[in-house]
Amino acid sequence: MSAKKFTAAAATALAAATSLAVPAHANVAPKTFPGVNGPLTVTTGQDNLLHFGSSTPGGGGTEQMPSSRIADAEWAPDGSRVAYVDQNGSVISARFDGSDPIVVAANAGASHPTWINGGSLIVYAHGGSLYSVPSLGGAVQVLSAGHQPGDQDSAPQGGANGSMVFQRKTNGATWVWTYNGYTNAAARVANTNAGTQPSISPNGRTIAYIHEDLNGLPQVFTVGVDGSNPTQLTTDAKPLQKNDTPVWSSDGSLIAFAAAGAVVTIKPVRGPVENTVAFVTGRISWQPNADMSRPPSTSNPVNLVERLDGPDRIGTADEVSGWSYGNQQANVVVLARQDIFADALAGSALAARFHGPLLLTPTGNLDPRTLAEIQRVLKPGGFVYVLGQTAAISAHTFNQVAAAGFRPSRIGGNDRFDTAVDIAKTIVPDYTHNPVTILAATGLNFPDALAAGAVAGSRPNTVVVLTSDTKMPPQTQAFINAVPQRAVFGVGGGAVTALSSVRMAATRVSGLDRFETATFVAQTFFSGPQVVGIATGFNFPDALAGGALAGRVGGPLLLTGPTGLPSETADYLNHASGSVSDAIMFGGPAVIDDGLQNQVGDLIGQPNQWVYARNNPGAHTGPR
């Protein structure tokens, strides 16, 4: 099964609840719409074309979309994808050039799809209610936004920092409402009675909408999101003008709206000059472009490709720690052996959940660089979780941590399976009476467990346990059986077989190889990430440290070869480009070739609208 087929057919089946598709505590970057004004597009609902704006009839050109008819198209925050409604009422997301279509919500009877939360979610209207769905597809949920029985909600329009506006009709009266996708707060906007078709400005402060003037003619108005300063902009006196559907430009300098069979633009001031920019009408949307003369920011949708690497695996782990944590900002440190992955496989989940980096050291002696990083990120007396028994991290190394003024605590059993169970019990000590999501992966190799670790690190009450490839270790089985409220996932073919061998009910998340399995994990649990991690699929240390970072920021860990992205990894990045604003490669050019940054950058956004940063944590503008 290819990654494309998985995206279209299995997202809803495996992401049976939104909690699987969107990490409960994800640190989402406040990626917003502002930028340089790209093309203005109009979809008429009568053909399958994006009609581009032009000051002359027929002069703007078109872009064909991969459906027989499209309506209500709107651009993603970075302009890399466009969401629209097809002839079946399904919500479709496609790349800017019409390629790579994915079904986000099938046969939904949808209208007005719009992107919120930095592109992580798509909201649409149907039958008087609003619905949200992860932008890669998945479980559809009713968006209450204060909805009461009898309310009729419609015309949602997304904006910056999780904001959205829509119109709500209650007891015959229509008002403009605001909603925030991060806080779930909704509020009616004062002074907007009888207002329709709202659109929020890129800075999130002002709403444009349609309201009738004293002569009963529809005009464009603006109002503050708090209801302040309602202002009538247009004064058109033509009864046939029928002003409608105002939309802000990407930089906030203009408002476009439909008028008398055309689209015109105005500046957001009273009595503006109207300029005709299109000679068709329908849903209007402005494609945001990045300003490549300025760095990425919350007001400039430049995508970012990063590389975190050091002279060796210990140095890379230190760089990853430096990206995530400032001085004395970590709660804990997780310390693992640098040369063998056995006891460390579940460690990235522990590090992410307890808010600390995963660092590496030789068995017999604490590496001076690792000690320096512990001293930098952790306050004196802080906890250092040491993974494995003395064969993994020696008593001498343990004592060196203690002598430096920290409190080491060893987590390790007789073997890797015991250690993973001990880590799981540390993460969820009340596992016997609370719901737990359990991801089982083979412990005889590293890729599947490390992809699962990013998932476990991204959400509460989620752990990784290990199988002996296709066999079920008794300690792993005993732990799973001790969790009465469990959701079990088999990550990779070996774990699926092991679970089946003991008749353990589990959802399969497995591909033909490690790359496809990591992609399936990403699709199942991360259906609208802002940040993705990318590590080599042929060695464990970079993925181990990187998985802790990915889990902390609510993103997947994808795998790659040294000189080119596997097709499954590339497909996922392409599908997710509407939400992903930062792709972080772990390890140096010896494991991930410099040429991959170009491929990754063009996949997560529009071509050439990205920048590259190496070991520069300040380049990332979102939470971490």
Coordinates of C-alpha atoms in Angstrom, one line a residue:
M1 CA 0.0 0.0 0.0
S2 CA 1.5 3.3 -1.0
A3 CA 1.6 6.4 1.2
K4 CA -0.8 8.2 -1.1
K5 CA -3.3 5.4 -0.8
F6 CA -2.9 5.4 2.9
T7 CA -3.6 9.1 3.1
A8 CA -6.8 8.9 1.2
A9 CA -8.2 5.7 2.5
A10 CA -6.9 5.0 5.9
A11 CA -6.7 8.4 7.7
T12 CA -10.2 8.2 9.0
A13 CA -10.0 4.5 9.9
L14 CA -6.8 4.8 11.9
A15 CA -7.3 8.3 13.3
A16 CA -10.5 7.2 14.9
A17 CA -10.4 10.1 17.3
T18 CA -9.0 13.6 16.9
S19 CA -6.7 12.9 19.8
L20 CA -4.8 10.5 17.5
A21 CA -4.5 13.1 14.7
V22 CA -3.6 16.2 16.8
P23 CA -1.3 15.8 19.8
A24 CA -3.1 16.9 23.0
H25 CA -0.3 19.2 24.1
A26 CA 1.3 20.1 20.8
N27 CA 3.4 23.3 20.8
V28 CA 2.0 24.8 17.6
A29 CA 3.9 27.6 15.9
P30 CA 1.7 30.7 15.3
K31 CA 2.1 30.6 11.6
T32 CA -0.1 33.2 10.0
F33 CA -1.3 34.5 6.7
P34 CA 0.6 37.8 6.3
G35 CA 3.2 38.1 3.6
V36 CA 3.6 39.5 0.1
N37 CA 0.4 39.6 -1.9
G38 CA 0.4 36.7 -4.3
P39 CA -2.2 36.1 -7.0
L40 CA -5.8 36.8 -6.2
T41 CA -8.0 33.8 -7.3
V42 CA -11.7 33.3 -7.8
T43 CA -13.6 30.0 -8.0
T44 CA -17.0 30.2 -9.6
G45 CA -18.4 26.8 -8.7
Q46 CA -19.1 26.3 -12.4
D47 CA -15.8 24.8 -13.6
N48 CA -12.6 23.2 -12.3
L49 CA -10.5 26.3 -12.6
L50 CA -8.8 28.8 -10.3
H51 CA -9.4 32.1 -12.1
F52 CA -6.5 34.6 -11.5
G53 CA -7.2 38.2 -11.1
S54 CA -6.5 40.7 -13.9
S55 CA -7.4 44.3 -14.7
T56 CA -8.5 43.2 -18.2
P57 CA -11.2 40.6 -19.1
G58 CA -9.7 37.2 -19.6
G59 CA -6.2 38.4 -18.8
G60 CA -5.5 36.7 -15.5
G61 CA -5.2 33.1 -16.7
T62 CA -6.4 30.0 -14.9
E63 CA -5.0 26.9 -13.1
Q64 CA -6.9 23.6 -13.6
M65 CA -7.6 21.6 -10.4
P66 CA -7.9 17.8 -10.4
S67 CA -11.7 17.7 -10.0
S68 CA -14.5 18.1 -12.5
R69 CA -15.9 21.1 -10.6
I70 CA -14.6 23.2 -7.8
A71 CA -16.0 25.8 -5.5
D72 CA -15.0 28.0 -2.5
A73 CA -11.2 27.6 -2.9
E74 CA -9.0 29.1 -0.2
W75 CA -5.2 29.1 0.1
A76 CA -3.2 27.6 2.9
P77 CA -1.2 29.9 5.2
D78 CA 2.0 29.6 3.1
G79 CA 0.2 29.4 -0.3
S80 CA 1.6 25.9 -1.0
R81 CA -1.9 24.2 -1.1
V82 CA -5.4 25.2 -1.8
A83 CA -8.6 23.7 -0.2
Y84 CA -11.8 23.6 -2.2
V85 CA -15.1 21.8 -2.4
D86 CA -15.5 19.4 -5.4
Q87 CA -18.5 18.2 -7.3
N88 CA -19.4 15.6 -4.6
G89 CA -19.3 18.1 -1.7
S90 CA -16.0 16.7 -0.6
V91 CA -13.2 18.9 0.8
I92 CA -10.1 18.5 -1.3
S93 CA -6.6 19.8 -0.7
A94 CA -4.2 20.1 -3.7
R95 CA -0.9 21.7 -4.3
F96 CA -0.7 25.2 -5.8
D97 CA -0.3 23.7 -9.3
G98 CA -3.2 21.3 -9.0
S99 CA -1.0 18.3 -8.2
D100 CA -1.1 15.9 -5.2
P101 CA -4.9 16.0 -4.4
I102 CA -6.0 14.5 -1.2
V103 CA -9.5 14.0 0.2
V104 CA -9.7 15.8 3.5
A105 CA -13.4 15.1 4.2
A106 CA -15.4 12.9 1.8
N107 CA -19.0 13.7 0.7
A108 CA -19.3 16.3 3.4
G109 CA -21.8 18.6 1.7
A110 CA -19.3 21.3 2.6
S111 CA -19.0 25.0 1.8
H112 CA -16.4 27.6 2.7
P113 CA -13.4 25.5 3.7
T114 CA -10.9 27.6 5.6
W115 CA -7.5 26.9 7.2
I116 CA -6.9 27.6 10.9
N117 CA -4.2 27.0 13.5
G118 CA -1.4 27.6 11.1
G119 CA -2.9 25.2 8.6
S120 CA -3.2 22.3 11.0
L121 CA -7.0 22.2 10.7
I122 CA -9.6 22.9 8.0
V123 CA -13.0 24.2 9.1
Y124 CA -16.0 24.1 6.8
A125 CA -19.8 24.7 7.0
H126 CA -22.6 22.2 6.4
G127 CA -26.2 22.3 7.3
G128 CA -26.0 25.2 9.7
S129 CA -23.0 23.9 11.7
L130 CA -19.3 24.2 11.5
Y131 CA -16.9 21.2 11.3
S132 CA -13.2 20.8 11.8
V133 CA -10.9 18.1 10.3
P134 CA -7.1 17.7 10.3
S135 CA -5.7 19.2 7.1
L136 CA -4.3 15.8 6.1
G137 CA -7.7 14.2 6.7
G138 CA -9.0 12.2 9.6
A139 CA -11.8 12.3 12.1
V140 CA -14.3 15.1 11.5
Q141 CA -15.6 16.9 14.6
V142 CA -18.4 19.4 15.1
L143 CA -17.0 22.7 16.0
S144 CA -19.3 24.1 18.7
A145 CA -17.9 27.6 19.0
G146 CA -20.8 28.4 21.4
H147 CA -23.4 26.9 19.0
Q148 CA -26.9 26.5 20.5
P149 CA -29.8 24.5 19.2
G150 CA -31.5 26.5 16.4
D151 CA -28.3 28.4 15.5
Q152 CA -27.3 28.5 11.8
D153 CA -23.5 28.9 11.4
S154 CA -21.9 29.6 8.0
A155 CA -19.2 31.4 6.0
P156 CA -16.1 30.6 8.2
Q157 CA -12.9 32.5 7.4
G158 CA -9.6 31.7 9.1
G159 CA -6.9 34.1 10.1
A160 CA -3.8 34.6 12.2
N161 CA -2.9 32.9 15.5
G162 CA -5.8 30.5 15.5
S163 CA -8.4 33.2 14.8
M164 CA -11.5 32.7 12.7
V165 CA -14.7 34.6 12.0
F166 CA -18.1 33.3 10.8
Q167 CA -21.7 34.4 10.7
R168 CA -24.3 33.0 13.0
K169 CA -28.1 33.4 12.7
T170 CA -30.0 33.1 16.0
N171 CA -33.7 33.6 16.2
G172 CA -33.8 35.4 12.9
A173 CA -30.9 37.8 13.7
T174 CA -27.5 37.4 12.0
W175 CA -24.3 38.4 13.8
V176 CA -20.6 38.1 13.1
W177 CA -18.7 35.9 15.6
T178 CA -15.1 35.2 16.4
Y179 CA -13.5 31.9 17.4
N180 CA -10.0 30.9 18.4
G181 CA -8.8 27.4 17.4
Y182 CA -6.1 27.3 20.1
T183 CA -8.3 28.3 23.1
N184 CA -11.8 27.2 21.8
A185 CA -13.1 30.7 22.8
A186 CA -16.0 32.1 20.8
A187 CA -17.6 35.5 21.1
R188 CA -20.3 37.6 19.3
V189 CA -18.8 40.8 17.8
A190 CA -20.7 43.9 19.0
N191 CA -22.1 46.3 16.4
T192 CA -22.4 43.6 13.7
N193 CA -26.1 42.8 13.8
A194 CA -27.2 41.8 10.3
G195 CA -23.6 41.5 9.3
T196 CA -22.7 38.7 6.8
Q197 CA -19.7 37.2 5.0
P198 CA -17.0 38.3 7.5
S199 CA -13.2 38.2 6.9
I200 CA -10.5 38.9 9.5
S201 CA -7.5 41.0 8.7
P202 CA -4.0 39.4 8.7
N203 CA -3.1 41.1 12.0
G204 CA -6.2 39.7 13.6
R205 CA -7.5 43.1 14.7
T206 CA -10.2 44.1 12.2
I207 CA -13.1 42.4 10.5
A208 CA -14.5 43.3 7.1
Y209 CA -18.1 42.2 6.4
I210 CA -21.2 43.1 4.4
H211 CA -24.0 45.1 5.9
E212 CA -26.9 47.1 4.3
D213 CA -26.7 50.9 4.4
L214 CA -29.7 53.1 5.3
N215 CA -31.0 52.6 1.7
G216 CA -30.9 48.9 2.0
L217 CA -27.9 48.5 -0.3
P218 CA -25.1 46.0 0.7
Q219 CA -21.9 47.8 1.6
V220 CA -18.5 46.8 2.8
F221 CA -18.0 47.7 6.5
T222 CA -15.1 47.1 9.0
V223 CA -15.2 46.7 12.7
G224 CA -12.6 45.9 15.4
V225 CA -12.7 42.3 16.7
D226 CA -13.9 43.8 20.0
G227 CA -16.8 45.6 18.2
S228 CA -15.1 49.0 18.2
N229 CA -15.1 51.6 15.5
P230 CA -17.7 50.2 13.0
T231 CA -17.0 52.0 9.7
Q232 CA -18.8 51.9 6.3
L233 CA -16.2 51.8 3.6
T234 CA -18.2 51.7 0.3
T235 CA -21.0 54.0 -0.6
D236 CA -22.1 52.4 -3.9
A237 CA -25.6 53.7 -4.9
K238 CA -26.3 51.1 -7.6
P239 CA -29.1 48.7 -6.7
L240 CA -27.5 46.0 -8.9
Q241 CA -24.0 46.4 -7.4
K242 CA -24.7 43.6 -4.8
N243 CA -21.4 44.0 -2.9
D244 CA -20.5 40.6 -1.4
T245 CA -17.7 38.4 0.1
P246 CA -15.0 40.8 1.2
V247 CA -11.6 39.3 1.7
W248 CA -8.4 40.9 3.0
S249 CA -5.2 40.7 1.0
S250 CA -2.2 38.8 2.4
D251 CA -0.5 41.9 3.6
G252 CA -3.7 43.6 4.9
S253 CA -3.4 46.6 2.6
L254 CA -6.4 45.8 0.4
I255 CA -9.9 44.3 0.6
A256 CA -11.3 42.5 -2.4
F257 CA -15.0 41.9 -2.8
A258 CA -17.5 40.9 -5.5
A259 CA -19.5 43.7 -7.1
A260 CA -21.8 43.6 -10.2
G261 CA -20.3 40.5 -11.8
A262 CA -16.7 41.4 -11.1
V263 CA -14.1 41.6 -8.3
V264 CA -12.8 44.9 -7.1
T265 CA -10.2 45.9 -4.6
I266 CA -10.2 48.9 -2.2
K267 CA -8.0 50.2 0.5
P268 CA -9.5 49.7 4.0
V269 CA -10.6 53.4 4.3
R270 CA -13.9 55.2 4.0
G271 CA -14.8 56.2 0.4
P272 CA -12.0 54.3 -1.3
V273 CA -11.2 54.1 -5.0
E274 CA -12.4 50.9 -6.5
N275 CA -10.2 48.9 -8.9
T276 CA -11.5 46.0 -10.9
V277 CA -9.2 43.0 -10.7
A278 CA -11.3 40.1 -12.0
F279 CA -14.3 39.7 -14.3
V280 CA -15.8 36.6 -12.6
T281 CA -17.4 36.2 -9.2
G282 CA -17.3 33.5 -6.6
R283 CA -15.1 32.7 -3.5
I284 CA -12.2 35.1 -3.5
S285 CA -8.8 34.1 -1.9
W286 CA -5.4 35.7 -2.0
Q287 CA -2.4 33.4 -2.2
P288 CA 0.1 34.4 0.4
N289 CA 3.7 34.6 -0.8
A290 CA 6.8 34.9 1.3
D291 CA 9.0 38.0 1.4
M292 CA 12.4 36.4 0.9
S293 CA 14.1 39.7 1.8
R294 CA 13.0 39.1 5.4
P295 CA 13.6 36.2 7.8
P296 CA 10.8 33.8 8.8
S297 CA 8.4 35.2 11.4
T298 CA 4.8 35.0 12.5
S299 CA 4.1 37.7 9.9
N300 CA 6.1 36.3 7.0
P301 CA 5.3 32.8 5.7
V302 CA 8.9 31.8 4.8
N303 CA 9.3 28.1 5.5
L304 CA 12.4 26.9 7.3
V305 CA 14.7 23.9 6.7
E306 CA 17.1 23.3 9.6
R307 CA 20.0 21.0 10.3
L308 CA 21.1 20.2 13.8
D309 CA 24.5 18.3 13.8
G310 CA 27.7 18.1 15.7
P311 CA 31.1 16.5 14.9
D312 CA 29.7 13.1 16.2
R313 CA 26.6 11.6 17.7
I314 CA 27.3 13.1 21.1
G315 CA 27.7 16.6 19.5
T316 CA 24.5 16.2 17.5
A317 CA 22.6 15.3 20.7
D318 CA 24.0 18.4 22.3
E319 CA 22.9 20.6 19.4
V320 CA 19.4 19.1 19.6
S321 CA 19.3 19.9 23.3
G322 CA 20.4 23.5 22.6
W323 CA 17.6 24.0 20.1
S324 CA 15.0 22.8 22.6
Y325 CA 16.2 24.3 25.9
G326 CA 17.7 27.5 27.1
N327 CA 19.9 27.7 30.2
Q328 CA 18.5 25.8 33.1
Q329 CA 15.1 25.4 31.4
A330 CA 14.9 21.6 31.3
N331 CA 13.0 19.7 34.0
V332 CA 15.1 16.5 33.6
V333 CA 17.8 15.0 31.5
V334 CA 17.7 11.5 30.0
L335 CA 21.1 9.9 29.6
A336 CA 21.6 7.0 27.2
R337 CA 24.5 4.9 26.0
Q338 CA 25.9 6.2 22.7
D339 CA 26.8 3.0 20.9
I340 CA 24.0 0.5 21.4
F341 CA 20.3 1.4 21.2
A342 CA 18.8 -1.4 23.3
D343 CA 17.9 0.4 26.5
A344 CA 17.4 3.7 24.8
L345 CA 14.6 2.9 22.4
A346 CA 11.8 4.1 24.7
G347 CA 13.9 7.0 26.1
S348 CA 12.9 9.7 23.6
A349 CA 9.3 9.4 24.8
L350 CA 10.5 9.8 28.4
A351 CA 12.6 12.9 27.6
A352 CA 9.8 14.6 25.7
R353 CA 7.1 13.9 28.2
F354 CA 9.2 15.1 31.2
H355 CA 10.5 18.1 29.3
G356 CA 14.2 17.4 29.0
P357 CA 16.8 16.5 26.3
L358 CA 18.1 13.0 25.6
L359 CA 21.9 13.1 25.8
L360 CA 24.5 10.4 25.0
T361 CA 27.7 9.2 26.6
P362 CA 30.1 6.3 26.5
T363 CA 29.4 3.5 28.9
G364 CA 32.4 3.8 31.2
N365 CA 32.9 7.6 31.5
L366 CA 30.7 10.7 31.3
D367 CA 31.7 12.6 28.2
P368 CA 32.8 16.1 29.2
R369 CA 30.6 17.7 26.5
T370 CA 27.6 15.8 27.9
L371 CA 28.4 16.9 31.4
A372 CA 28.7 20.5 30.2
E373 CA 25.3 20.3 28.5
I374 CA 23.7 18.8 31.6
Q375 CA 25.1 21.7 33.6
R376 CA 23.8 24.2 31.1
V377 CA 20.2 23.0 30.8
L378 CA 19.5 21.6 34.3
K379 CA 19.5 23.4 37.6
P380 CA 21.7 21.9 40.3
G381 CA 20.0 19.0 42.0
G382 CA 17.9 18.2 39.0
F383 CA 17.0 14.7 38.0
V384 CA 19.0 12.7 35.4
Y385 CA 17.3 9.5 34.3
V386 CA 20.0 7.0 33.4
L387 CA 18.8 4.3 31.0
G388 CA 19.9 0.7 31.5
Q389 CA 21.9 -1.2 34.0
T390 CA 25.6 -0.9 34.6
A391 CA 26.5 -2.7 31.4
A392 CA 24.9 0.2 29.6
I393 CA 25.8 3.1 31.8
S394 CA 28.5 2.2 34.3
A395 CA 28.4 2.8 38.1
H396 CA 31.3 5.2 37.6
T397 CA 29.4 7.3 35.0
F398 CA 26.4 7.3 37.3
N399 CA 28.6 8.5 40.2
Q400 CA 30.1 11.2 38.0
V401 CA 26.6 12.6 37.4
A402 CA 26.0 12.6 41.2
A403 CA 29.4 14.2 41.9
A404 CA 28.4 17.1 39.5
G405 CA 25.6 18.0 41.8
F406 CA 22.7 16.3 40.1
R407 CA 20.4 13.4 41.2
P408 CA 20.8 10.4 38.9
S409 CA 18.0 7.8 38.9
R410 CA 18.5 4.6 37.0
I411 CA 15.7 3.1 34.9
G412 CA 16.7 -0.3 33.7
G413 CA 15.7 -4.0 34.0
N414 CA 17.3 -7.2 33.0
D415 CA 17.0 -6.5 29.3
R416 CA 15.7 -4.0 26.8
F417 CA 12.1 -5.2 27.2
D418 CA 12.2 -4.7 31.0
T419 CA 13.7 -1.3 30.6
A420 CA 11.0 -0.2 28.1
V421 CA 8.3 -1.4 30.6
D422 CA 10.0 0.5 33.4
I423 CA 10.1 3.6 31.3
A424 CA 6.4 3.2 30.5
K425 CA 5.6 2.8 34.2
T426 CA 7.6 6.0 34.9
I427 CA 5.7 7.9 32.3
V428 CA 2.2 6.6 33.4
P429 CA 2.5 5.5 37.0
D430 CA -1.3 5.1 37.3
Y431 CA -1.5 2.8 34.3
T432 CA -3.7 0.3 36.1
H433 CA -6.7 2.7 36.4
N434 CA -6.3 5.3 33.7
P435 CA -6.5 5.1 29.9
V436 CA -3.1 4.4 28.2
T437 CA -2.2 4.4 24.6
I438 CA 0.4 1.7 24.0
L439 CA 2.7 1.6 20.9
A440 CA 4.4 -1.8 20.5
A441 CA 7.5 -2.0 18.2
T442 CA 10.3 -4.5 17.8
G443 CA 13.2 -4.0 20.2
L444 CA 15.6 -5.9 17.9
N445 CA 16.0 -2.9 15.6
F446 CA 15.6 0.8 16.1
P447 CA 13.5 2.5 13.3
D448 CA 10.0 1.6 14.3
A449 CA 10.5 2.2 18.0
L450 CA 12.0 5.6 17.4
A451 CA 9.1 6.7 15.1
A452 CA 6.7 5.5 17.8
G453 CA 8.7 7.4 20.5
A454 CA 7.9 10.8 18.8
V455 CA 4.2 9.9 19.1
A456 CA 4.5 8.9 22.8
G457 CA 6.4 12.1 23.5
S458 CA 3.8 14.3 21.9
R459 CA 0.8 13.3 24.0
P460 CA 0.0 12.3 27.6
N461 CA -0.5 8.7 28.8
T462 CA 1.2 7.2 25.8
V463 CA 4.1 4.8 26.0
V464 CA 6.4 2.6 23.8
V465 CA 6.9 -1.1 24.7
L466 CA 9.1 -3.6 22.8
T467 CA 8.6 -7.0 21.3
S468 CA 11.3 -9.5 20.4
D469 CA 10.6 -8.9 16.8
T470 CA 7.7 -11.4 16.0
K471 CA 7.7 -12.8 19.5
M472 CA 6.0 -11.3 22.6
P473 CA 8.3 -11.1 25.7
P474 CA 6.4 -12.0 28.8
Q475 CA 7.2 -8.8 30.6
T476 CA 5.7 -6.7 27.7
Q477 CA 2.6 -8.9 27.6
A478 CA 2.2 -8.6 31.4
F479 CA 2.4 -4.8 31.3
I480 CA -0.2 -4.6 28.4
N481 CA -2.5 -6.9 30.3
A482 CA -2.2 -4.8 33.4
V483 CA -3.7 -1.8 31.6
P484 CA -7.5 -2.3 31.6
Q485 CA -8.2 0.9 29.6
R486 CA -5.8 0.5 26.7
A487 CA -5.5 1.4 23.0
V488 CA -2.8 -0.7 21.5
F489 CA -1.0 0.0 18.2
G490 CA 1.4 -2.4 16.5
V491 CA 4.1 -0.3 14.9
G492 CA 5.9 -2.4 12.2
G493 CA 5.3 -5.9 10.9
G494 CA 7.3 -7.6 13.7
A495 CA 5.3 -6.1 16.5
V496 CA 2.0 -6.7 14.6
T497 CA 2.9 -10.4 14.4
A498 CA 3.9 -10.5 18.1
L499 CA 0.7 -9.0 19.2
S500 CA -1.3 -11.3 17.1
S501 CA 0.6 -14.3 18.5
V502 CA -0.9 -13.7 21.9
R503 CA -4.3 -12.6 20.6
M504 CA -3.8 -9.0 21.7
A505 CA -6.3 -6.7 20.0
A506 CA -4.3 -3.9 18.2
T507 CA -4.4 -1.5 15.3
R508 CA -1.8 -2.1 12.7
V509 CA 0.5 0.7 11.7
S510 CA 3.0 -1.0 9.4
G511 CA 4.4 -0.5 6.0
L512 CA 6.6 -2.5 3.7
D513 CA 9.8 -1.1 5.2
R514 CA 11.1 1.3 7.9
F515 CA 10.5 4.4 5.7
E516 CA 6.9 3.5 4.9
T517 CA 6.2 2.5 8.5
A518 CA 7.5 5.8 9.8
T519 CA 5.3 7.6 7.3
F520 CA 2.3 5.6 8.3
V521 CA 3.0 6.5 12.0
A522 CA 3.1 10.1 10.9
Q523 CA -0.1 9.9 9.0
T524 CA -1.9 8.1 11.8
F525 CA -0.9 10.4 14.6
F526 CA 0.1 13.7 13.0
S527 CA -2.4 14.9 10.5
G528 CA -1.5 18.6 10.6
P529 CA 1.9 19.1 12.1
Q530 CA 3.8 22.4 12.1
V531 CA 7.2 20.9 12.6
V532 CA 8.6 17.6 11.3
G533 CA 11.9 15.8 12.2
I534 CA 13.9 13.9 9.6
A535 CA 16.7 11.5 10.5
T536 CA 18.6 8.8 8.7
G537 CA 16.9 5.4 8.7
F538 CA 20.2 3.5 8.9
N539 CA 21.5 4.4 12.3
F540 CA 19.9 5.3 15.6
P541 CA 21.7 8.1 17.6
D542 CA 20.5 11.1 15.6
A543 CA 16.9 9.7 15.5
L544 CA 17.0 9.0 19.2
A545 CA 17.8 12.6 20.2
G546 CA 15.7 14.0 17.4
G547 CA 12.7 12.0 18.3
A548 CA 12.6 13.7 21.7
L549 CA 12.6 17.1 20.0
A550 CA 9.9 16.1 17.5
G551 CA 7.7 14.7 20.2
R552 CA 8.1 17.9 22.3
V553 CA 6.9 20.1 19.4
G554 CA 4.1 17.8 18.4
G555 CA 5.6 16.5 15.1
P556 CA 6.5 13.2 13.6
L557 CA 9.9 11.7 13.1
L558 CA 10.4 10.7 9.4
L559 CA 13.2 8.6 8.0
T560 CA 15.4 9.2 5.0
G561 CA 18.3 7.7 3.1
P562 CA 21.6 9.6 2.8
T563 CA 21.2 11.1 -0.6
G564 CA 17.5 11.2 -1.4
L565 CA 14.1 11.1 0.3
P566 CA 12.2 7.9 0.0
S567 CA 9.0 8.4 -2.0
E568 CA 6.9 7.7 1.1
T569 CA 8.6 10.4 3.1
A570 CA 8.4 12.9 0.2
D571 CA 4.7 12.2 -0.2
Y572 CA 4.0 12.9 3.4
L573 CA 5.9 16.2 3.3
N574 CA 4.0 17.1 0.1
H575 CA 0.6 16.3 1.6
A576 CA 1.4 18.2 4.8
S577 CA 2.8 21.3 3.2
G578 CA -0.2 23.3 4.1
S579 CA 0.7 23.1 7.8
V580 CA 4.4 22.3 8.0
S581 CA 6.6 25.4 8.4
D582 CA 9.8 23.9 9.8
A583 CA 11.5 20.7 8.8
I584 CA 14.5 19.8 11.0
M585 CA 17.2 17.4 9.7
F586 CA 19.2 15.6 12.4
G587 CA 22.8 14.7 11.7
G588 CA 25.5 16.0 9.4
P589 CA 26.1 15.7 5.6
A590 CA 27.7 12.3 6.1
V591 CA 24.3 10.8 7.0
I592 CA 21.9 13.3 5.3
D593 CA 23.4 14.9 2.2
D594 CA 23.3 18.7 1.7
G595 CA 21.2 18.2 -1.4
L596 CA 18.2 17.0 0.6
Q597 CA 17.6 20.4 2.0
N598 CA 16.5 21.6 -1.4
Q599 CA 14.1 18.7 -1.9
V600 CA 12.6 19.2 1.6
G601 CA 12.3 22.9 1.2
D602 CA 10.3 22.8 -2.0
L603 CA 8.1 20.0 -0.7
I604 CA 6.9 21.8 2.5
G605 CA 6.1 25.1 0.7
Q606 CA 6.1 26.9 -2.6
P607 CA 9.3 26.5 -4.6
N608 CA 12.2 28.6 -3.3
Q609 CA 10.1 30.2 -0.6
W610 CA 12.2 28.7 2.2
V611 CA 15.5 29.4 4.0
Y612 CA 18.1 27.1 5.4
A613 CA 19.6 27.3 8.9
R614 CA 22.3 25.1 10.4
N615 CA 22.7 24.9 14.2
N616 CA 20.8 28.2 14.6
P617 CA 18.0 27.7 17.1
G618 CA 17.0 31.4 16.8
A619 CA 15.8 30.8 13.2
H620 CA 12.8 29.0 14.5
T621 CA 10.1 31.5 15.5
G622 CA 7.4 29.2 17.1
P623 CA 7.2 27.6 20.6
R624 CA 9.5 24.8 21.4

